[in-house]
């Protein structure tokens, strides 16, 4: 059931935009179908293509996305991910193993699949951030990073409403309730709404960020997969401050929930999504979204088909303070 946790909330700055203009991205140098994650990720599909061709297509999509975002005025840090002999087929989805905050912290999280734990490379991350002028004050870990028995896959499983200091989380094997509460204690968030989901297949959704996205003034959610009582609680909370767009499970399957609001260097809002998501949104839904930012559809067909994650999964938001290099 929905589990609200409350702390004192400072509402004085709720008119402020909390979208970031900086992201971290990791090139898909080892990209291929990940058999380990496919056990609970129903969004993954195998293609009858050689691994080398799959990687080439994924890399082309990745660098096209980097180019588009930089061209729109988003600060993109590309983290060097040279191989060290460890398999990292899903490294292109870095938002599952770390997050950042405005206090200067990098927070590390335990992931469920062994070959995804190979992606956790804080030294590489800190080096990439430092080269771009971002200051890290502390590295914080949630849970047991070396031998985890419980998992919390960062902003894959936690949707952060920065305006209202609220976290939304669909519970699953990758989203442990105790670790959610542990994270809440070290974060700037004050309220937690956790809930159960059930897709048509009978399975829980593997990551909250494929069913749900929250921006400064809007929310997109596949609420039909949430049990009715919990659904009412979640929607009621969202509707207090957000314009809510409900998407169907079919639209979720086209990654309409896997979108992200960003700002550019002129403080203009962007809503980044895959081309498949853009095509699956109705005209009315796109018109609502346009009130909250310029829609930026990007073709990542290979990555989202084989990897089971889309544009939002490829973007690790960077809220760290940046040195003035002028």
Coordinates of C-alpha atoms in Angstrom, one line a residue, residues 44-290:
X44 CA 13.7 -5.7 -23.5
X45 CA 13.6 -7.4 -27.0
X46 CA 16.3 -9.3 -28.8
X47 CA 17.0 -8.3 -32.4
X48 CA 18.5 -10.8 -34.9
X49 CA 21.7 -8.7 -35.4
X50 CA 25.3 -9.4 -34.6
X51 CA 26.6 -7.8 -31.4
X52 CA 29.0 -5.6 -33.3
X53 CA 26.2 -4.1 -35.4
X54 CA 24.0 -3.6 -32.4
X55 CA 26.9 -1.7 -30.7
X56 CA 27.5 0.5 -33.7
X57 CA 23.8 1.4 -34.0
X58 CA 23.7 2.2 -30.2
X59 CA 26.8 4.3 -30.3
X60 CA 25.4 6.3 -33.3
X61 CA 22.2 6.9 -31.4
X62 CA 24.1 7.9 -28.3
X63 CA 26.3 10.5 -29.9
X64 CA 23.4 11.9 -31.9
X65 CA 21.6 12.4 -28.6
X66 CA 24.6 14.1 -27.1
X67 CA 24.8 16.4 -30.1
X68 CA 21.1 17.3 -30.0
X69 CA 21.2 18.1 -26.3
X70 CA 24.4 20.2 -26.5
X71 CA 23.0 22.0 -29.5
X72 CA 20.0 22.9 -27.4
X73 CA 22.2 24.3 -24.7
X74 CA 22.3 21.4 -22.2
X75 CA 25.6 20.8 -20.4
X76 CA 26.4 17.1 -21.2
X77 CA 29.3 15.4 -19.4
X78 CA 30.3 12.2 -21.3
X79 CA 31.9 9.8 -18.8
X80 CA 34.9 7.9 -20.2
X81 CA 34.1 4.2 -20.0
X82 CA 37.0 2.4 -21.4
X83 CA 36.8 -1.4 -20.9
X84 CA 38.5 -3.1 -18.0
X85 CA 37.5 -6.7 -18.9
X86 CA 34.2 -6.5 -17.0
X87 CA 31.0 -6.9 -18.9
X88 CA 28.8 -3.8 -18.9
X89 CA 26.0 -4.2 -21.5
X90 CA 23.8 -1.6 -19.8
X91 CA 26.3 1.1 -19.0
X92 CA 24.4 3.5 -21.2
X93 CA 21.8 3.8 -18.3
X94 CA 23.9 5.5 -15.6
X95 CA 20.9 6.9 -13.7
X96 CA 20.5 3.5 -12.0
X97 CA 23.7 3.6 -9.9
X98 CA 24.2 7.2 -8.8
X99 CA 22.5 10.5 -8.3
X100 CA 23.6 14.0 -7.3
X101 CA 22.2 16.9 -5.3
X102 CA 22.7 20.6 -5.0
X103 CA 24.7 20.2 -1.7
X104 CA 27.5 18.6 -3.7
X105 CA 26.9 15.0 -2.9
X106 CA 27.2 12.0 -5.2
X107 CA 25.0 9.2 -3.9
X108 CA 25.8 5.6 -4.9
X109 CA 23.2 2.8 -5.0
X110 CA 23.3 -1.0 -5.0
X111 CA 21.9 -2.6 -8.2
X112 CA 20.3 -6.0 -8.5
X113 CA 22.1 -7.6 -11.4
X114 CA 25.8 -8.6 -11.0
X115 CA 26.9 -7.4 -14.4
X116 CA 25.2 -4.0 -13.8
X117 CA 27.3 -3.6 -10.6
X118 CA 30.3 -3.6 -12.9
X119 CA 29.1 -0.2 -14.1
X120 CA 29.6 1.4 -10.6
X121 CA 32.9 3.4 -11.1
X122 CA 32.9 6.4 -8.8
X123 CA 36.5 7.3 -9.6
X124 CA 35.7 7.6 -13.3
X125 CA 32.6 9.6 -12.5
X126 CA 34.4 12.0 -10.1
X127 CA 37.2 12.5 -12.7
X128 CA 34.7 13.3 -15.5
X129 CA 32.8 15.7 -13.3
X130 CA 36.0 17.5 -12.1
X131 CA 37.2 18.0 -15.6
X132 CA 33.9 19.8 -16.4
X133 CA 34.3 22.0 -13.3
X134 CA 31.8 20.3 -11.0
X135 CA 32.6 20.1 -7.3
X136 CA 31.8 17.0 -5.2
X137 CA 31.8 17.6 -1.5
X138 CA 31.0 14.0 -0.4
X139 CA 30.3 10.5 -1.8
X140 CA 27.4 8.9 0.1
X141 CA 26.5 5.2 -0.2
X142 CA 23.0 3.7 0.4
X143 CA 22.9 0.1 1.5
X144 CA 25.6 -2.5 1.1
X145 CA 27.6 -1.8 -2.1
X146 CA 30.0 -4.7 -1.9
X147 CA 27.6 -7.6 -1.2
X148 CA 24.1 -6.2 -1.5
X149 CA 21.1 -8.3 -0.6
X150 CA 18.6 -5.5 -1.1
X151 CA 18.6 -3.1 -4.0
X152 CA 17.6 0.5 -4.8
X153 CA 18.4 1.5 -8.4
X154 CA 18.5 5.3 -7.9
X155 CA 16.3 7.4 -10.2
X156 CA 15.3 4.3 -12.1
X157 CA 13.1 3.4 -9.2
X158 CA 12.7 6.7 -7.4
X159 CA 10.9 9.6 -9.2
X160 CA 11.9 12.9 -7.5
X161 CA 9.4 15.7 -7.3
X162 CA 12.0 18.4 -6.5
X163 CA 9.4 21.1 -6.1
X164 CA 7.4 19.3 -3.4
X165 CA 10.4 17.3 -2.0
X166 CA 8.5 14.1 -2.6
X167 CA 9.7 10.7 -3.9
X168 CA 7.4 8.3 -5.8
X169 CA 8.5 4.7 -6.0
X170 CA 7.0 1.5 -7.4
X171 CA 8.1 -1.3 -5.1
X172 CA 9.9 -4.3 -6.8
X173 CA 13.0 -6.5 -6.4
X174 CA 15.0 -3.4 -7.6
X175 CA 13.3 -1.0 -5.1
X176 CA 13.6 -2.1 -1.5
X177 CA 11.3 -0.3 1.0
X178 CA 14.0 -0.2 3.8
X179 CA 16.6 1.3 1.5
X180 CA 14.0 3.8 0.4
X181 CA 13.6 5.0 4.0
X182 CA 17.4 5.0 4.4
X183 CA 17.8 7.2 1.4
X184 CA 15.0 9.5 2.6
X185 CA 17.1 10.1 5.8
X186 CA 20.1 11.3 3.9
X187 CA 18.3 13.2 1.1
X188 CA 16.6 16.6 0.9
X189 CA 13.2 15.0 0.3
X190 CA 10.5 15.0 3.0
X191 CA 7.7 12.7 1.7
X192 CA 7.7 9.2 0.3
X193 CA 4.8 7.6 -1.6
X194 CA 5.6 3.9 -2.4
X195 CA 3.1 1.6 -4.1
X196 CA 2.7 -1.7 -5.7
X197 CA 2.1 -2.2 -9.5
X198 CA 0.8 -5.0 -11.7
X199 CA 1.0 -5.0 -15.4
X200 CA -1.2 -7.1 -17.7
X201 CA 1.4 -9.9 -17.6
X202 CA 0.9 -10.0 -13.8
X203 CA 4.4 -8.8 -13.1
X204 CA 5.4 -5.6 -11.3
X205 CA 7.0 -2.8 -13.3
X206 CA 10.7 -3.2 -13.0
X207 CA 11.5 0.6 -12.8
X208 CA 9.3 3.4 -11.8
X209 CA 10.7 5.7 -14.4
X210 CA 9.2 3.7 -17.3
X211 CA 5.7 4.3 -15.9
X212 CA 6.1 7.8 -14.5
X213 CA 7.8 11.2 -14.9
X214 CA 7.4 14.3 -12.9
X215 CA 8.4 17.9 -13.9
X216 CA 8.0 21.2 -12.2
X217 CA 4.4 21.6 -13.2
X218 CA 3.3 18.3 -14.8
X219 CA 3.3 14.5 -14.2
X220 CA 3.0 11.7 -16.7
X221 CA 1.8 8.4 -15.1
X222 CA 0.6 5.0 -16.1
X223 CA -1.8 4.9 -13.2
X224 CA -3.9 2.0 -14.5
X225 CA -1.2 -0.5 -13.3
X226 CA -1.5 0.8 -9.7
X227 CA -4.2 -0.8 -7.4
X228 CA -7.3 1.4 -7.2
X229 CA -6.9 2.6 -3.6
X230 CA -3.2 3.4 -4.0
X231 CA -3.9 5.0 -7.4
X232 CA -6.3 7.5 -5.8
X233 CA -3.7 8.4 -3.2
X234 CA -0.9 8.9 -5.8
X235 CA -3.1 10.9 -8.2
X236 CA -4.5 13.0 -5.4
X237 CA -1.1 14.0 -4.3
X238 CA 0.1 14.8 -7.8
X239 CA -2.9 16.8 -8.7
X240 CA -2.3 19.2 -5.8
X241 CA 0.5 20.9 -7.8
X242 CA 0.8 19.1 -11.1
X243 CA -1.0 18.9 -14.4
X244 CA -1.4 15.1 -14.7
X245 CA -1.3 13.2 -17.9
X246 CA -2.5 9.5 -17.6
X247 CA -1.0 7.2 -20.2
X248 CA -2.1 3.6 -21.0
X249 CA 0.0 0.5 -20.5
X250 CA 0.4 0.4 -24.3
X251 CA 1.8 3.9 -24.2
X252 CA 4.1 3.0 -21.3
X253 CA 5.4 0.2 -23.6
X254 CA 6.4 2.9 -26.1
X255 CA 8.3 4.7 -23.2
X256 CA 5.9 7.6 -22.8
X257 CA 6.7 7.5 -19.1
X258 CA 10.4 7.6 -19.6
X259 CA 10.8 11.3 -20.3
X260 CA 12.7 14.1 -18.5
X261 CA 12.3 17.8 -18.1
X262 CA 15.6 19.7 -18.4
X263 CA 16.6 23.4 -18.8
X264 CA 19.0 24.8 -21.3
X265 CA 21.6 27.5 -20.7
X266 CA 18.9 30.2 -21.3
X267 CA 16.7 28.7 -18.6
X268 CA 14.2 27.5 -21.2
X269 CA 12.5 24.2 -20.4
X270 CA 12.9 21.1 -22.5
X271 CA 11.1 17.8 -22.3
X272 CA 13.3 15.1 -23.7
X273 CA 11.8 11.8 -24.9
X274 CA 12.4 9.1 -27.5
X275 CA 10.9 9.3 -30.9
X276 CA 8.7 6.3 -30.2
X277 CA 7.3 8.0 -27.1
X278 CA 6.7 11.2 -29.1
X279 CA 4.8 9.2 -31.7
X280 CA 2.8 7.4 -29.1
X281 CA 1.6 10.5 -27.2
X282 CA -1.8 11.8 -28.4
X283 CA -2.0 15.3 -29.9
X284 CA -3.8 16.5 -26.8
X285 CA -1.2 15.0 -24.5
X286 CA 1.6 16.6 -26.5
X287 CA -0.2 20.0 -26.3
X288 CA -0.3 19.7 -22.5
X289 CA 3.4 18.8 -22.3
X290 CA 4.3 21.8 -24.6

